[in-house]
PDB file of C-alpha atoms in Angstrom:
ATOM      1  CA  UNK A 811       5.662  -9.526  -5.760  1.00  0.00           C
ATOM      2  CA  UNK A 812       1.916 -10.002  -5.102  1.00  0.00           C
ATOM      3  CA  UNK A 813      -0.818  -8.463  -7.042  1.00  0.00           C
ATOM      4  CA  UNK A 814      -3.015  -5.842  -5.462  1.00  0.00           C
ATOM      5  CA  UNK A 815      -6.874  -5.381  -6.333  1.00  0.00           C
ATOM      6  CA  UNK A 816      -8.259  -2.393  -4.775  1.00  0.00           C
ATOM      7  CA  UNK A 817     -11.946  -1.455  -4.365  1.00  0.00           C
ATOM      8  CA  UNK A 818     -12.267   2.471  -3.824  1.00  0.00           C
ATOM      9  CA  UNK A 819      -8.658   3.633  -5.375  1.00  0.00           C
ATOM     10  CA  UNK A 820     -10.606   5.640  -7.845  1.00  0.00           C
ATOM     11  CA  UNK A 821     -11.002   9.184  -5.672  1.00  0.00           C
ATOM     12  CA  UNK A 822      -8.409  11.020  -3.636  1.00  0.00           C
ATOM     13  CA  UNK A 823      -8.682   9.008  -0.814  1.00  0.00           C
ATOM     14  CA  UNK A 824      -6.592   6.602   1.082  1.00  0.00           C
ATOM     15  CA  UNK A 825      -7.187   3.822  -1.602  1.00  0.00           C
ATOM     16  CA  UNK A 826      -5.552   5.965  -4.404  1.00  0.00           C
ATOM     17  CA  UNK A 827      -2.623   6.646  -1.907  1.00  0.00           C
ATOM     18  CA  UNK A 828      -2.183   2.720  -1.591  1.00  0.00           C
ATOM     19  CA  UNK A 829      -2.425   2.501  -5.287  1.00  0.00           C
ATOM     20  CA  UNK A 830       0.414   5.102  -5.665  1.00  0.00           C
ATOM     21  CA  UNK A 831       2.692   3.136  -2.879  1.00  0.00           C
ATOM     22  CA  UNK A 832       2.256   0.112  -5.131  1.00  0.00           C
ATOM     23  CA  UNK A 833       3.023   2.153  -8.493  1.00  0.00           C
ATOM     24  CA  UNK A 834       6.193   2.956  -7.029  1.00  0.00           C
ATOM     25  CA  UNK A 835       7.199  -0.725  -6.065  1.00  0.00           C
ATOM     26  CA  UNK A 836       5.984  -1.614  -9.822  1.00  0.00           C
ATOM     27  CA  UNK A 837       3.445  -3.676  -8.115  1.00  0.00           C
ATOM     28  CA  UNK A 838       1.303  -5.399 -10.407  1.00  0.00           C
ATOM     29  CA  UNK A 839      -2.334  -3.425  -9.433  1.00  0.00           C
ATOM     30  CA  UNK A 840      -5.606  -3.933 -10.757  1.00  0.00           C
ATOM     31  CA  UNK A 841      -8.800  -1.594  -9.605  1.00  0.00           C
ATOM     32  CA  UNK A 842     -12.452  -1.318  -9.856  1.00  0.00           C
ATOM     33  CA  UNK A 843     -13.524   2.006 -10.576  1.00  0.00           C
ATOM     34  CA  UNK A 844     -17.063   3.736 -11.193  1.00  0.00           C
ATOM     35  CA  UNK A 845     -15.895   6.382 -13.992  1.00  0.00           C
ATOM     36  CA  UNK A 846     -14.120   6.874 -17.102  1.00  0.00           C
ATOM     37  CA  UNK A 847     -12.246   9.603 -16.096  1.00  0.00           C
ATOM     38  CA  UNK A 848     -10.630   7.173 -12.693  1.00  0.00           C
ATOM     39  CA  UNK A 849     -10.172   4.356 -15.133  1.00  0.00           C
ATOM     40  CA  UNK A 850      -7.864   6.788 -17.450  1.00  0.00           C
ATOM     41  CA  UNK A 851      -6.390   8.737 -14.605  1.00  0.00           C
ATOM     42  CA  UNK A 852      -4.912   5.203 -12.925  1.00  0.00           C
ATOM     43  CA  UNK A 853      -3.997   3.617 -16.318  1.00  0.00           C
ATOM     44  CA  UNK A 854      -1.892   6.307 -17.226  1.00  0.00           C
ATOM     45  CA  UNK A 855      -0.127   5.142 -13.827  1.00  0.00           C
ATOM     46  CA  UNK A 856      -0.027   1.754 -14.992  1.00  0.00           C
ATOM     47  CA  UNK A 857      -2.601   0.468 -13.163  1.00  0.00           C
ATOM     48  CA  UNK A 858      -5.167  -1.881 -15.096  1.00  0.00           C
ATOM     49  CA  UNK A 859      -8.615  -1.266 -14.669  1.00  0.00           C
ATOM     50  CA  UNK A 860     -12.191  -2.281 -15.024  1.00  0.00           C
ATOM     51  CA  UNK A 861     -15.094   0.224 -14.818  1.00  0.00           C
ATOM     52  CA  UNK A 862     -18.271  -0.660 -12.857  1.00  0.00           C
ATOM     53  CA  UNK A 863     -19.808  -0.970  -9.342  1.00  0.00           C
ATOM     54  CA  UNK A 864     -18.936  -3.161  -6.466  1.00  0.00           C
ATOM     55  CA  UNK A 865     -22.658  -3.536  -6.079  1.00  0.00           C
ATOM     56  CA  UNK A 866     -22.632  -5.676  -9.625  1.00  0.00           C
ATOM     57  CA  UNK A 867     -20.954  -9.159  -8.950  1.00  0.00           C
ATOM     58  CA  UNK A 868     -20.095  -9.450 -12.441  1.00  0.00           C
ATOM     59  CA  UNK A 869     -18.230  -6.525 -12.797  1.00  0.00           C
ATOM     60  CA  UNK A 870     -16.266  -7.720  -9.135  1.00  0.00           C
ATOM     61  CA  UNK A 871     -16.006 -11.442 -10.807  1.00  0.00           C
ATOM     62  CA  UNK A 872     -13.976  -9.180 -13.566  1.00  0.00           C
ATOM     63  CA  UNK A 873     -11.679  -7.560 -11.872  1.00  0.00           C
ATOM     64  CA  UNK A 874     -11.044 -10.615  -9.458  1.00  0.00           C
ATOM     65  CA  UNK A 875     -10.244 -12.273 -12.792  1.00  0.00           C
ATOM     66  CA  UNK A 876      -7.823 -10.009 -13.782  1.00  0.00           C
ATOM     67  CA  UNK A 877      -6.217 -10.034 -10.515  1.00  0.00           C
ATOM     68  CA  UNK A 878      -5.880 -14.021  -9.790  1.00  0.00           C
ATOM     69  CA  UNK A 879      -6.746 -15.624  -7.257  1.00  0.00           C
ATOM     70  CA  UNK A 880      -3.103 -15.449  -5.309  1.00  0.00           C
ATOM     71  CA  UNK A 881      -3.847 -11.441  -5.317  1.00  0.00           C
ATOM     72  CA  UNK A 882      -4.564  -9.447  -1.815  1.00  0.00           C
ATOM     73  CA  UNK A 883      -7.811  -7.638  -1.656  1.00  0.00           C
ATOM     74  CA  UNK A 884      -7.901  -4.156  -0.419  1.00  0.00           C
ATOM     75  CA  UNK A 885     -10.802  -2.252   0.116  1.00  0.00           C
ATOM     76  CA  UNK A 886     -11.644   1.460   0.890  1.00  0.00           C
ATOM     77  CA  UNK A 887     -14.875   1.786  -0.081  1.00  0.00           C
ATOM     78  CA  UNK A 888     -17.642   3.866   1.700  1.00  0.00           C
ATOM     79  CA  UNK A 889     -20.898   5.566   0.494  1.00  0.00           C
ATOM     80  CA  UNK A 890     -24.381   4.656   0.843  1.00  0.00           C
ATOM     81  CA  UNK A 891     -24.180   1.065  -0.380  1.00  0.00           C
ATOM     82  CA  UNK A 892     -21.088   0.309   1.611  1.00  0.00           C
ATOM     83  CA  UNK A 893     -22.427  -3.111   3.337  1.00  0.00           C
ATOM     84  CA  UNK A 894     -23.955  -4.355  -0.076  1.00  0.00           C
ATOM     85  CA  UNK A 895     -20.360  -3.751  -1.809  1.00  0.00           C
ATOM     86  CA  UNK A 896     -18.375  -5.074   0.331  1.00  0.00           C
ATOM     87  CA  UNK A 897     -20.418  -8.083   0.704  1.00  0.00           C
ATOM     88  CA  UNK A 898     -20.894  -8.539  -3.234  1.00  0.00           C
ATOM     89  CA  UNK A 899     -17.033  -8.183  -3.330  1.00  0.00           C
ATOM     90  CA  UNK A 900     -16.400 -10.700  -0.007  1.00  0.00           C
ATOM     91  CA  UNK A 901     -19.068 -13.279  -1.431  1.00  0.00           C
ATOM     92  CA  UNK A 902     -17.626 -13.357  -4.918  1.00  0.00           C
ATOM     93  CA  UNK A 903     -14.102 -13.549  -3.856  1.00  0.00           C
ATOM     94  CA  UNK A 904     -15.008 -16.468  -1.455  1.00  0.00           C
ATOM     95  CA  UNK A 905     -16.438 -18.612  -4.462  1.00  0.00           C
ATOM     96  CA  UNK A 906     -13.757 -17.465  -6.382  1.00  0.00           C
ATOM     97  CA  UNK A 907     -10.861 -19.034  -3.911  1.00  0.00           C
ATOM     98  CA  UNK A 908      -9.001 -15.696  -2.733  1.00  0.00           C
ATOM     99  CA  UNK A 909      -7.428 -15.977   0.752  1.00  0.00           C
ATOM    100  CA  UNK A 910      -6.540 -12.330   1.905  1.00  0.00           C
ATOM    101  CA  UNK A 911      -8.331  -8.902   2.605  1.00  0.00           C
ATOM    102  CA  UNK A 912      -7.338  -5.957   4.060  1.00  0.00           C
ATOM    103  CA  UNK A 913     -10.622  -3.228   4.803  1.00  0.00           C
ATOM    104  CA  UNK A 914      -9.909   0.459   5.735  1.00  0.00           C
ATOM    105  CA  UNK A 915     -13.028   1.188   8.010  1.00  0.00           C
ATOM    106  CA  UNK A 916     -13.498   3.776  10.673  1.00  0.00           C
ATOM    107  CA  UNK A 917     -13.108   4.422  14.097  1.00  0.00           C
ATOM    108  CA  UNK A 918     -16.608   3.800  15.636  1.00  0.00           C
ATOM    109  CA  UNK A 919     -17.163   1.070  14.016  1.00  0.00           C
ATOM    110  CA  UNK A 920     -17.934  -2.540  15.587  1.00  0.00           C
ATOM    111  CA  UNK A 921     -17.106  -2.830  18.942  1.00  0.00           C
ATOM    112  CA  UNK A 922     -15.555   1.203  19.301  1.00  0.00           C
ATOM    113  CA  UNK A 923     -19.212   2.240  18.624  1.00  0.00           C
ATOM    114  CA  UNK A 924     -19.564   2.907  22.080  1.00  0.00           C
ATOM    115  CA  UNK A 925     -16.262   5.619  22.082  1.00  0.00           C
ATOM    116  CA  UNK A 926     -18.216   7.895  19.533  1.00  0.00           C
ATOM    117  CA  UNK A 927     -20.121  10.982  21.247  1.00  0.00           C
ATOM    118  CA  UNK A 928     -23.780  11.649  20.598  1.00  0.00           C
ATOM    119  CA  UNK A 929     -23.083  14.059  18.450  1.00  0.00           C
ATOM    120  CA  UNK A 930     -20.692  11.902  16.334  1.00  0.00           C
ATOM    121  CA  UNK A 931     -23.602   9.332  15.998  1.00  0.00           C
ATOM    122  CA  UNK A 932     -26.117  11.784  14.669  1.00  0.00           C
ATOM    123  CA  UNK A 933     -23.549  12.942  12.320  1.00  0.00           C
ATOM    124  CA  UNK A 934     -22.197   9.569  11.173  1.00  0.00           C
ATOM    125  CA  UNK A 935     -23.942   6.892  12.505  1.00  0.00           C
ATOM    126  CA  UNK A 936     -25.457   5.883   9.334  1.00  0.00           C
ATOM    127  CA  UNK A 937     -22.207   5.520   7.410  1.00  0.00           C
ATOM    128  CA  UNK A 938     -20.779   4.122  10.769  1.00  0.00           C
ATOM    129  CA  UNK A 939     -23.465   1.138  10.805  1.00  0.00           C
ATOM    130  CA  UNK A 940     -23.064   0.455   7.400  1.00  0.00           C
ATOM    131  CA  UNK A 941     -19.210  -0.170   7.830  1.00  0.00           C
ATOM    132  CA  UNK A 942     -20.079  -1.907  10.993  1.00  0.00           C
ATOM    133  CA  UNK A 943     -21.793  -4.592   8.973  1.00  0.00           C
ATOM    134  CA  UNK A 944     -19.218  -4.884   6.290  1.00  0.00           C
ATOM    135  CA  UNK A 945     -16.538  -5.526   9.240  1.00  0.00           C
ATOM    136  CA  UNK A 946     -18.782  -8.087  10.471  1.00  0.00           C
ATOM    137  CA  UNK A 947     -19.299  -9.645   6.676  1.00  0.00           C
ATOM    138  CA  UNK A 948     -15.388 -10.222   6.512  1.00  0.00           C
ATOM    139  CA  UNK A 949     -14.753 -11.493  10.176  1.00  0.00           C
ATOM    140  CA  UNK A 950     -17.414 -14.237   9.298  1.00  0.00           C
ATOM    141  CA  UNK A 951     -15.670 -14.955   6.099  1.00  0.00           C
ATOM    142  CA  UNK A 952     -13.023 -17.543   5.326  1.00  0.00           C
ATOM    143  CA  UNK A 953     -10.661 -14.817   4.654  1.00  0.00           C
ATOM    144  CA  UNK A 954      -7.173 -14.201   6.581  1.00  0.00           C
ATOM    145  CA  UNK A 955      -8.348 -10.548   7.236  1.00  0.00           C
ATOM    146  CA  UNK A 956      -7.187  -7.420   8.962  1.00  0.00           C
ATOM    147  CA  UNK A 957      -9.690  -4.305   9.588  1.00  0.00           C
ATOM    148  CA  UNK A 958      -7.962  -0.721   9.992  1.00  0.00           C
ATOM    149  CA  UNK A 959      -9.950   1.833  11.391  1.00  0.00           C
ATOM    150  CA  UNK A 960      -8.427   5.340  10.690  1.00  0.00           C
ATOM    151  CA  UNK A 961      -9.258   8.370  13.125  1.00  0.00           C
ATOM    152  CA  UNK A 962     -10.611  11.232  11.535  1.00  0.00           C
ATOM    153  CA  UNK A 963      -8.955  11.968   7.979  1.00  0.00           C
ATOM    154  CA  UNK A 964      -6.838  14.939   6.775  1.00  0.00           C
ATOM    155  CA  UNK A 965      -5.095  15.378   3.544  1.00  0.00           C
ATOM    156  CA  UNK A 966      -1.491  16.360   4.822  1.00  0.00           C
ATOM    157  CA  UNK A 967       1.429  15.181   3.447  1.00  0.00           C
ATOM    158  CA  UNK A 968       3.131  11.575   5.295  1.00  0.00           C
ATOM    159  CA  UNK A 969       4.720  12.004   8.290  1.00  0.00           C
ATOM    160  CA  UNK A 970       5.710   8.646   9.330  1.00  0.00           C
ATOM    161  CA  UNK A 971       4.073   9.401  13.057  1.00  0.00           C
ATOM    162  CA  UNK A 972       0.946   7.573  12.961  1.00  0.00           C
ATOM    163  CA  UNK A 973       0.547   4.559  15.049  1.00  0.00           C
ATOM    164  CA  UNK A 974      -1.796   1.291  15.000  1.00  0.00           C
ATOM    165  CA  UNK A 975      -3.257   0.519  18.240  1.00  0.00           C
ATOM    166  CA  UNK A 976      -5.120  -2.628  19.447  1.00  0.00           C
ATOM    167  CA  UNK A 977      -7.679  -3.160  22.452  1.00  0.00           C
ATOM    168  CA  UNK A 978      -7.778   0.377  23.812  1.00  0.00           C
ATOM    169  CA  UNK A 979     -10.316   3.563  23.363  1.00  0.00           C
ATOM    170  CA  UNK A 980      -8.311   5.816  20.767  1.00  0.00           C
ATOM    171  CA  UNK A 981      -9.301   9.393  19.579  1.00  0.00           C
ATOM    172  CA  UNK A 982      -7.772  11.420  17.118  1.00  0.00           C
ATOM    173  CA  UNK A 983      -6.490  12.576  13.565  1.00  0.00           C
ATOM    174  CA  UNK A 984      -4.182  11.031  10.874  1.00  0.00           C
ATOM    175  CA  UNK A 985      -2.948  11.741   7.218  1.00  0.00           C
ATOM    176  CA  UNK A 986      -4.670   9.537   4.599  1.00  0.00           C
ATOM    177  CA  UNK A 987      -0.922   8.817   3.011  1.00  0.00           C
ATOM    178  CA  UNK A 988      -0.012   7.872   6.742  1.00  0.00           C
ATOM    179  CA  UNK A 989      -2.582   5.150   6.568  1.00  0.00           C
ATOM    180  CA  UNK A 990      -1.932   3.981   2.938  1.00  0.00           C
ATOM    181  CA  UNK A 991       1.633   3.442   4.096  1.00  0.00           C
ATOM    182  CA  UNK A 992       0.498   1.589   7.242  1.00  0.00           C
ATOM    183  CA  UNK A 993      -1.881  -0.832   5.172  1.00  0.00           C
ATOM    184  CA  UNK A 994       0.784  -1.443   2.900  1.00  0.00           C
ATOM    185  CA  UNK A 995       3.352  -2.513   5.658  1.00  0.00           C
ATOM    186  CA  UNK A 996       0.392  -4.890   7.205  1.00  0.00           C
ATOM    187  CA  UNK A 997       0.228  -6.154   3.558  1.00  0.00           C
ATOM    188  CA  UNK A 998       3.939  -7.390   3.859  1.00  0.00           C
ATOM    189  CA  UNK A 999       3.595  -9.755   6.468  1.00  0.00           C
ATOM    190  CA  UNK A1000       2.762 -13.587   5.797  1.00  0.00           C
ATOM    191  CA  UNK A1001      -0.479 -13.673   7.788  1.00  0.00           C
ATOM    192  CA  UNK A1002      -2.639 -10.995   8.746  1.00  0.00           C
ATOM    193  CA  UNK A1003      -3.996 -13.150  11.315  1.00  0.00           C
ATOM    194  CA  UNK A1004      -7.751 -11.454  11.718  1.00  0.00           C
ATOM    195  CA  UNK A1005      -6.840  -8.461  13.595  1.00  0.00           C
ATOM    196  CA  UNK A1006      -8.578  -5.076  13.956  1.00  0.00           C
ATOM    197  CA  UNK A1007      -6.327  -2.300  14.294  1.00  0.00           C
ATOM    198  CA  UNK A1008      -7.352   1.714  15.537  1.00  0.00           C
ATOM    199  CA  UNK A1009      -4.795   4.113  13.521  1.00  0.00           C
ATOM    200  CA  UNK A1010      -4.010   7.713  14.790  1.00  0.00           C
ATOM    201  CA  UNK A1011      -1.172   9.727  14.881  1.00  0.00           C
ATOM    202  CA  UNK A1012      -0.825  11.023  18.400  1.00  0.00           C
ATOM    203  CA  UNK A1013      -0.894  14.877  19.038  1.00  0.00           C
ATOM    204  CA  UNK A1014      -2.026  15.742  15.133  1.00  0.00           C
ATOM    205  CA  UNK A1015      -4.195  18.816  14.415  1.00  0.00           C
ATOM    206  CA  UNK A1016      -5.637  20.188  11.469  1.00  0.00           C
ATOM    207  CA  UNK A1017      -3.109  22.662   9.600  1.00  0.00           C
ATOM    208  CA  UNK A1018      -4.565  26.453   9.330  1.00  0.00           C
TER     209      UNK A1018
END
C-alpha cells in the first residue's frame, strides 16, 4: 500500500480528515506538523511525524526522506506563506525524485478567479492569489499532479453527495470530510493526469 506524506494534517481541516481515512486503511502516513501537540495527536493514531515548517527545506527533506520517493505527496496547506511553503515542498520533492502530488486549493484560484464576486475578491483575494501561485508552481513542475478546488468548506458529516467538476463555472459549499474522501479516491488511480477539479455538493446549505 502506497505511503502518503501529508502537509497540512496538523489541524482539523481536510488534511486531518485525509489522514484519518489513511489510518482506517492501515496505510503508512508521514506528516509534517508545526507543533508538538499536533505531532502527539497524530502519533497516537499511528502516524509518523516531523515537527517543522514547510518553508524550511531541511524540515521538508526530513519528512520526505522518512516517506520514501515512491510516496504520494498530499498538500492541504494554507496561510500567509502558502506559496512559499508549496514552492519549497515542490522544489525539494522534485530534487529527491518524487513523482506524484495532489494539492487541495480553493475555488477562485487560477482560471476560476473571474468567477469570484468583488466582495469575495476583497475578502479572500490575497489568500486566493497565494494559492493560485502555488497551483502554477505545481502545474509547471515535473509531477503527475491533480489540483482539487473545494467551494466553501463546512464541518458537517460526510454525505457522499459531493461531486467533482471540470471546465464549468461552479459555486457552492462542501463538507471537509467529503473533500477528503474524494481526494483519497483520486489517489487510488494509477495516474492523476495533471487534472484540475472543482468540488461542491449541489444544494448543500449550512446547518442552523
